[in-house]
């Protein structure tokens, strides 16, 4: 018995496996496996191929709509572009400049002396706005692109000035050297007012009410600001609720792109009211 073959219940490799109804042998090959798996099943029906053109169009539409929604959210809550239409802030800002404005001021961050702010007309500061002539289609397209933030806001009912007095400040002009004083402390504004300008050609003496701002243009002799609107709603002051945001950069023309930094050193010695 030692030389005889061992007794085993396993089938010979030459015989078909019990679970192989087709008798395809070991089934090690791809052909054998497919034959077993697909045995007794109908071939899947081939439907019409989906249109690639419609898929691309749908994906493009999703991308465009998502981009527009994102742009609108950024414009509404974070940053908005504005167009400068006048020379009241020269030489800091020139006619035709595009500036970026942080919408987080004053809701998230406070307004400070020296900030350049965009605000809605408190009433009567600006003449009636006459928009550029456009075709109805052009105007509709401009409105949509402005709404979502892809075009800068036309400043038809907005102004841009520098904050000189914050709530409670006592702002006066002029001392014996022709300077503006805040809470009794004279300030040196040469770093931002237009060369050749004087701080104010007309004297004034006022206290800024709570929740209001006193603003002036950097081009002092060509700026209809708080000094000259005392007879208008708000008494020449800007309600805090009218502030749209604080300008932090010029982005167009590209050659004039720059950050608009707050000249904090000018107001560093001003005491609190």
mmCIF file of C-alpha atoms in Angstrom:
data_model
loop_
_atom_site.group_PDB
_atom_site.id
_atom_site.type_symbol
_atom_site.label_atom_id
_atom_site.label_comp_id
_atom_site.label_asym_id
_atom_site.label_seq_id
_atom_site.Cartn_x
_atom_site.Cartn_y
_atom_site.Cartn_z
ATOM 1 C CA UNK A 1 0.000 0.000 0.000
ATOM 2 C CA UNK A 2 2.868 2.367 0.491
ATOM 3 C CA UNK A 3 3.480 2.554 -3.262
ATOM 4 C CA UNK A 4 -0.177 2.994 -4.187
ATOM 5 C CA UNK A 5 -1.832 6.328 -4.871
ATOM 6 C CA UNK A 6 -3.298 8.082 -1.786
ATOM 7 C CA UNK A 7 -7.036 7.944 -1.384
ATOM 8 C CA UNK A 8 -8.711 11.367 -1.970
ATOM 9 C CA UNK A 9 -12.224 12.735 -2.539
ATOM 10 C CA UNK A 10 -10.958 15.656 -4.672
ATOM 11 C CA UNK A 11 -11.702 15.371 -8.400
ATOM 12 C CA UNK A 12 -8.892 15.113 -10.835
ATOM 13 C CA UNK A 13 -7.755 18.290 -12.486
ATOM 14 C CA UNK A 14 -8.659 16.598 -15.764
ATOM 15 C CA UNK A 15 -12.333 16.241 -14.743
ATOM 16 C CA UNK A 16 -14.931 19.068 -14.886
ATOM 17 C CA UNK A 17 -15.605 20.807 -11.574
ATOM 18 C CA UNK A 18 -18.981 20.024 -10.010
ATOM 19 C CA UNK A 19 -20.122 23.666 -10.070
ATOM 20 C CA UNK A 20 -19.074 24.157 -13.701
ATOM 21 C CA UNK A 21 -22.257 23.334 -15.637
ATOM 22 C CA UNK A 22 -20.681 24.145 -18.965
ATOM 23 C CA UNK A 23 -17.796 21.744 -18.388
ATOM 24 C CA UNK A 24 -15.275 24.418 -19.122
ATOM 25 C CA UNK A 25 -12.522 22.928 -17.023
ATOM 26 C CA UNK A 26 -10.691 24.927 -14.380
ATOM 27 C CA UNK A 27 -12.235 28.283 -15.328
ATOM 28 C CA UNK A 28 -8.934 29.941 -14.677
ATOM 29 C CA UNK A 29 -9.084 31.878 -17.952
ATOM 30 C CA UNK A 30 -11.190 34.943 -18.557
ATOM 31 C CA UNK A 31 -13.242 33.127 -21.167
ATOM 32 C CA UNK A 32 -14.162 30.345 -18.781
ATOM 33 C CA UNK A 33 -15.098 32.805 -15.985
ATOM 34 C CA UNK A 34 -17.318 34.854 -18.260
ATOM 35 C CA UNK A 35 -19.040 31.743 -19.495
ATOM 36 C CA UNK A 36 -19.934 30.661 -15.947
ATOM 37 C CA UNK A 37 -20.994 34.092 -14.657
ATOM 38 C CA UNK A 38 -23.061 34.917 -17.683
ATOM 39 C CA UNK A 39 -24.687 31.535 -18.001
ATOM 40 C CA UNK A 40 -28.448 31.720 -18.301
ATOM 41 C CA UNK A 41 -28.574 35.579 -18.204
ATOM 42 C CA UNK A 42 -29.753 37.691 -21.131
ATOM 43 C CA UNK A 43 -27.331 40.221 -22.550
ATOM 44 C CA UNK A 44 -28.029 43.768 -21.349
ATOM 45 C CA UNK A 45 -29.944 45.863 -23.817
ATOM 46 C CA UNK A 46 -27.982 48.766 -25.274
ATOM 47 C CA UNK A 47 -29.913 52.053 -24.959
ATOM 48 C CA UNK A 48 -29.172 55.273 -26.825
ATOM 49 C CA UNK A 49 -25.909 56.936 -25.753
ATOM 50 C CA UNK A 50 -26.421 60.146 -23.738
ATOM 51 C CA UNK A 51 -25.821 63.340 -25.665
ATOM 52 C CA UNK A 52 -22.361 64.677 -24.818
ATOM 53 C CA UNK A 53 -23.342 68.162 -26.000
ATOM 54 C CA UNK A 54 -26.197 68.426 -23.494
ATOM 55 C CA UNK A 55 -23.930 67.245 -20.676
ATOM 56 C CA UNK A 56 -21.297 69.888 -21.442
ATOM 57 C CA UNK A 57 -23.987 72.574 -21.706
ATOM 58 C CA UNK A 58 -25.458 71.577 -18.356
ATOM 59 C CA UNK A 59 -22.052 71.574 -16.633
ATOM 60 C CA UNK A 60 -21.223 74.972 -18.139
ATOM 61 C CA UNK A 61 -24.535 76.409 -16.932
ATOM 62 C CA UNK A 62 -23.884 75.107 -13.408
ATOM 63 C CA UNK A 63 -20.410 76.661 -13.364
ATOM 64 C CA UNK A 64 -21.669 80.035 -14.645
ATOM 65 C CA UNK A 65 -24.580 80.198 -12.203
ATOM 66 C CA UNK A 66 -22.329 79.184 -9.297
ATOM 67 C CA UNK A 67 -19.803 81.872 -10.233
ATOM 68 C CA UNK A 68 -22.529 84.532 -10.425
ATOM 69 C CA UNK A 69 -23.966 83.535 -7.047
ATOM 70 C CA UNK A 70 -20.486 83.558 -5.486
ATOM 71 C CA UNK A 71 -19.778 86.975 -6.989
ATOM 72 C CA UNK A 72 -23.074 88.324 -5.621
ATOM 73 C CA UNK A 73 -22.327 86.974 -2.151
ATOM 74 C CA UNK A 74 -18.856 88.543 -2.187
ATOM 75 C CA UNK A 75 -20.271 91.889 -3.351
ATOM 76 C CA UNK A 76 -23.050 91.848 -0.784
ATOM 77 C CA UNK A 77 -21.111 90.787 2.284
ATOM 78 C CA UNK A 78 -17.380 91.220 1.662
ATOM 79 C CA UNK A 79 -16.060 93.436 -1.135
ATOM 80 C CA UNK A 80 -17.600 95.718 -3.770
ATOM 81 C CA UNK A 81 -16.038 97.766 -6.568
ATOM 82 C CA UNK A 82 -16.890 101.445 -7.118
ATOM 83 C CA UNK A 83 -16.119 103.901 -9.909
ATOM 84 C CA UNK A 84 -14.751 107.365 -9.059
ATOM 85 C CA UNK A 85 -16.635 110.018 -11.096
ATOM 86 C CA UNK A 86 -15.222 113.268 -9.676
ATOM 87 C CA UNK A 87 -12.009 114.917 -8.511
ATOM 88 C CA UNK A 88 -13.013 115.599 -4.890
ATOM 89 C CA UNK A 89 -10.497 113.024 -3.589
ATOM 90 C CA UNK A 90 -7.524 114.015 -5.771
ATOM 91 C CA UNK A 91 -4.661 113.211 -5.680
ATOM 92 C CA UNK A 92 -5.461 110.126 -3.588
ATOM 93 C CA UNK A 93 -8.129 109.044 -6.100
ATOM 94 C CA UNK A 94 -8.396 110.200 -9.703
ATOM 95 C CA UNK A 95 -11.422 110.449 -11.978
ATOM 96 C CA UNK A 96 -12.017 107.026 -13.556
ATOM 97 C CA UNK A 97 -10.315 105.013 -10.813
ATOM 98 C CA UNK A 98 -11.914 101.784 -9.638
ATOM 99 C CA UNK A 99 -11.639 101.150 -5.928
ATOM 100 C CA UNK A 100 -12.366 98.082 -3.823
ATOM 101 C CA UNK A 101 -14.504 98.679 -0.761
ATOM 102 C CA UNK A 102 -14.778 96.431 2.285
ATOM 103 C CA UNK A 103 -18.450 95.808 3.106
ATOM 104 C CA UNK A 104 -17.468 94.664 6.605
ATOM 105 C CA UNK A 105 -17.193 98.321 7.672
ATOM 106 C CA UNK A 106 -18.997 99.432 9.809
ATOM 107 C CA UNK A 107 -20.988 96.247 10.600
ATOM 108 C CA UNK A 108 -17.991 94.086 11.561
ATOM 109 C CA UNK A 109 -15.129 96.594 11.873
ATOM 110 C CA UNK A 110 -15.369 100.128 13.250
ATOM 111 C CA UNK A 111 -14.909 103.302 11.219
ATOM 112 C CA UNK A 112 -11.747 105.214 12.185
ATOM 113 C CA UNK A 113 -10.532 108.738 11.592
ATOM 114 C CA UNK A 114 -8.614 108.746 8.328
ATOM 115 C CA UNK A 115 -10.654 105.988 6.668
ATOM 116 C CA UNK A 116 -11.890 106.598 3.122
ATOM 117 C CA UNK A 117 -15.560 105.648 3.129
ATOM 118 C CA UNK A 118 -18.225 105.209 0.482
ATOM 119 C CA UNK A 119 -21.674 106.282 1.655
ATOM 120 C CA UNK A 120 -25.149 106.866 0.304
ATOM 121 C CA UNK A 121 -26.124 110.487 -0.219
ATOM 122 C CA UNK A 122 -27.707 111.669 3.064
ATOM 123 C CA UNK A 123 -29.951 113.933 1.018
ATOM 124 C CA UNK A 124 -29.191 116.742 -1.419
ATOM 125 C CA UNK A 125 -25.417 116.430 -1.486
ATOM 126 C CA UNK A 126 -25.460 115.335 -5.129
ATOM 127 C CA UNK A 127 -27.284 116.772 -8.130
ATOM 128 C CA UNK A 128 -29.890 114.545 -9.824
ATOM 129 C CA UNK A 129 -28.150 111.563 -11.376
ATOM 130 C CA UNK A 130 -28.187 111.216 -15.149
ATOM 131 C CA UNK A 131 -27.062 107.701 -16.137
ATOM 132 C CA UNK A 132 -25.101 107.177 -19.365
ATOM 133 C CA UNK A 133 -27.196 106.597 -22.468
ATOM 134 C CA UNK A 134 -27.508 102.883 -23.248
ATOM 135 C CA UNK A 135 -29.791 100.691 -25.277
ATOM 136 C CA UNK A 136 -32.443 98.819 -23.250
ATOM 137 C CA UNK A 137 -30.473 95.592 -23.692
ATOM 138 C CA UNK A 138 -27.219 97.290 -22.701
ATOM 139 C CA UNK A 139 -28.824 98.849 -19.627
ATOM 140 C CA UNK A 140 -30.357 95.526 -18.585
ATOM 141 C CA UNK A 141 -27.004 93.773 -18.984
ATOM 142 C CA UNK A 142 -25.238 96.530 -17.025
ATOM 143 C CA UNK A 143 -27.795 96.260 -14.224
ATOM 144 C CA UNK A 144 -27.342 92.486 -13.976
ATOM 145 C CA UNK A 145 -23.536 92.599 -14.027
ATOM 146 C CA UNK A 146 -23.513 95.409 -11.454
ATOM 147 C CA UNK A 147 -25.966 93.511 -9.266
ATOM 148 C CA UNK A 148 -23.785 90.397 -9.152
ATOM 149 C CA UNK A 149 -20.603 92.463 -8.714
ATOM 150 C CA UNK A 150 -18.908 91.926 -12.074
ATOM 151 C CA UNK A 151 -19.121 95.649 -12.886
ATOM 152 C CA UNK A 152 -18.264 98.484 -10.468
ATOM 153 C CA UNK A 153 -21.154 100.348 -8.885
ATOM 154 C CA UNK A 154 -21.847 103.651 -10.613
ATOM 155 C CA UNK A 155 -21.721 106.283 -7.877
ATOM 156 C CA UNK A 156 -24.928 108.012 -8.929
ATOM 157 C CA UNK A 157 -26.227 108.166 -5.364
ATOM 158 C CA UNK A 158 -22.976 107.419 -3.517
ATOM 159 C CA UNK A 159 -20.084 109.624 -2.423
ATOM 160 C CA UNK A 160 -16.555 108.878 -1.272
ATOM 161 C CA UNK A 161 -14.755 111.029 1.316
ATOM 162 C CA UNK A 162 -12.254 110.783 4.149
ATOM 163 C CA UNK A 163 -13.456 110.524 7.736
ATOM 164 C CA UNK A 164 -12.140 113.409 9.824
ATOM 165 C CA UNK A 165 -14.498 113.289 12.795
ATOM 166 C CA UNK A 166 -16.145 110.296 14.474
ATOM 167 C CA UNK A 167 -19.065 110.388 16.953
ATOM 168 C CA UNK A 168 -18.457 112.868 19.786
ATOM 169 C CA UNK A 169 -15.452 114.583 18.167
ATOM 170 C CA UNK A 170 -15.168 118.376 18.333
ATOM 171 C CA UNK A 171 -13.824 119.381 14.893
ATOM 172 C CA UNK A 172 -12.686 122.938 14.211
ATOM 173 C CA UNK A 173 -10.740 124.962 11.689
ATOM 174 C CA UNK A 174 -8.562 126.785 11.609
ATOM 175 C CA UNK A 175 -5.788 127.331 14.147
ATOM 176 C CA UNK A 176 -3.111 130.020 13.744
ATOM 177 C CA UNK A 177 -1.300 127.743 11.259
ATOM 178 C CA UNK A 178 -4.427 127.044 9.225
ATOM 179 C CA UNK A 179 -4.831 123.452 10.499
ATOM 180 C CA UNK A 180 -7.878 121.396 11.405
ATOM 181 C CA UNK A 181 -8.113 120.470 15.079
ATOM 182 C CA UNK A 182 -9.915 117.500 16.628
ATOM 183 C CA UNK A 183 -10.751 117.644 20.333
ATOM 184 C CA UNK A 184 -8.280 120.498 20.683
ATOM 185 C CA UNK A 185 -5.397 118.671 18.940
ATOM 186 C CA UNK A 186 -4.254 120.130 15.574
ATOM 187 C CA UNK A 187 -3.488 117.576 12.858
ATOM 188 C CA UNK A 188 -1.018 117.694 9.962
ATOM 189 C CA UNK A 189 -2.797 116.497 6.795
ATOM 190 C CA UNK A 190 -0.062 117.111 4.233
ATOM 191 C CA UNK A 191 0.337 113.369 3.623
ATOM 192 C CA UNK A 192 -3.024 113.073 1.863
ATOM 193 C CA UNK A 193 -4.602 116.409 0.940
ATOM 194 C CA UNK A 194 -3.957 117.553 -2.618
ATOM 195 C CA UNK A 195 -0.692 119.481 -3.002
ATOM 196 C CA UNK A 196 -1.427 123.193 -3.064
ATOM 197 C CA UNK A 197 -4.650 122.778 -1.067
ATOM 198 C CA UNK A 198 -5.199 124.207 2.391
ATOM 199 C CA UNK A 199 -7.048 122.271 5.114
ATOM 200 C CA UNK A 200 -10.066 124.539 4.674
ATOM 201 C CA UNK A 201 -10.599 127.926 3.114
ATOM 202 C CA UNK A 202 -13.658 128.413 5.327
ATOM 203 C CA UNK A 203 -13.715 128.199 9.128
ATOM 204 C CA UNK A 204 -16.012 125.778 10.951
ATOM 205 C CA UNK A 205 -16.628 124.594 14.486
ATOM 206 C CA UNK A 206 -18.834 121.567 15.105
ATOM 207 C CA UNK A 207 -19.399 118.536 17.320
ATOM 208 C CA UNK A 208 -20.175 115.225 15.604
ATOM 209 C CA UNK A 209 -23.428 113.682 16.902
ATOM 210 C CA UNK A 210 -23.700 110.051 17.972
ATOM 211 C CA UNK A 211 -23.939 107.570 15.055
ATOM 212 C CA UNK A 212 -22.730 110.197 12.552
ATOM 213 C CA UNK A 213 -19.464 111.053 10.775
ATOM 214 C CA UNK A 214 -17.815 114.304 9.676
ATOM 215 C CA UNK A 215 -16.164 113.816 6.267
ATOM 216 C CA UNK A 216 -13.982 115.881 3.943
ATOM 217 C CA UNK A 217 -12.491 115.403 0.489
ATOM 218 C CA UNK A 218 -8.717 115.337 0.003
ATOM 219 C CA UNK A 219 -9.087 117.999 -2.703
ATOM 220 C CA UNK A 220 -10.272 120.513 -0.134
ATOM 221 C CA UNK A 221 -10.955 123.382 -2.519
ATOM 222 C CA UNK A 222 -13.072 121.158 -4.799
ATOM 223 C CA UNK A 223 -15.139 119.033 -2.411
ATOM 224 C CA UNK A 224 -18.744 119.522 -1.391
ATOM 225 C CA UNK A 225 -18.413 117.717 1.922
ATOM 226 C CA UNK A 226 -19.637 118.080 5.501
ATOM 227 C CA UNK A 227 -18.543 121.711 5.593
ATOM 228 C CA UNK A 228 -20.996 122.782 2.906
ATOM 229 C CA UNK A 229 -24.062 120.639 3.564
ATOM 230 C CA UNK A 230 -25.062 121.888 7.005
ATOM 231 C CA UNK A 231 -28.464 122.933 5.695
ATOM 232 C CA UNK A 232 -29.211 119.472 4.234
ATOM 233 C CA UNK A 233 -30.702 116.402 5.976
ATOM 234 C CA UNK A 234 -28.353 115.328 8.761
ATOM 235 C CA UNK A 235 -26.858 118.808 9.099
ATOM 236 C CA UNK A 236 -23.818 117.956 6.987
ATOM 237 C CA UNK A 237 -23.038 114.788 8.916
ATOM 238 C CA UNK A 238 -23.145 111.278 7.423
ATOM 239 C CA UNK A 239 -25.367 108.761 9.241
ATOM 240 C CA UNK A 240 -23.444 105.616 10.118
ATOM 241 C CA UNK A 241 -26.238 103.577 8.526
ATOM 242 C CA UNK A 242 -25.459 105.236 5.171
ATOM 243 C CA UNK A 243 -21.876 103.960 5.133
ATOM 244 C CA UNK A 244 -21.458 101.234 2.492
ATOM 245 C CA UNK A 245 -17.879 100.392 3.358
ATOM 246 C CA UNK A 246 -14.254 101.474 3.587
ATOM 247 C CA UNK A 247 -12.065 101.759 0.468
ATOM 248 C CA UNK A 248 -8.850 99.763 0.824
ATOM 249 C CA UNK A 249 -7.346 99.551 -2.691
ATOM 250 C CA UNK A 250 -7.288 101.123 -6.124
ATOM 251 C CA UNK A 251 -7.386 98.342 -8.728
ATOM 252 C CA UNK A 252 -7.795 100.232 -12.010
ATOM 253 C CA UNK A 253 -5.988 101.544 -13.992
ATOM 254 C CA UNK A 254 -3.482 98.777 -13.370
ATOM 255 C CA UNK A 255 -0.583 101.218 -13.514
ATOM 256 C CA UNK A 256 -2.067 103.130 -10.564
ATOM 257 C CA UNK A 257 -3.037 100.087 -8.477
ATOM 258 C CA UNK A 258 -2.217 100.622 -4.800
ATOM 259 C CA UNK A 259 -3.380 100.003 -1.256
ATOM 260 C CA UNK A 260 -5.252 102.835 0.433
ATOM 261 C CA UNK A 261 -3.762 102.830 3.902
ATOM 262 C CA UNK A 262 -5.206 104.718 6.850
ATOM 263 C CA UNK A 263 -2.790 107.525 7.837
ATOM 264 C CA UNK A 264 -3.055 106.595 11.483
ATOM 265 C CA UNK A 265 -0.046 108.677 12.532
ATOM 266 C CA UNK A 266 -1.942 111.872 11.568
ATOM 267 C CA UNK A 267 -4.546 111.174 14.271
ATOM 268 C CA UNK A 268 -2.311 109.388 16.784
ATOM 269 C CA UNK A 269 -2.257 112.285 19.265
ATOM 270 C CA UNK A 270 -5.965 113.110 19.041
ATOM 271 C CA UNK A 271 -7.584 112.519 22.448
ATOM 272 C CA UNK A 272 -10.918 110.781 22.780
ATOM 273 C CA UNK A 273 -13.869 113.160 23.197
#
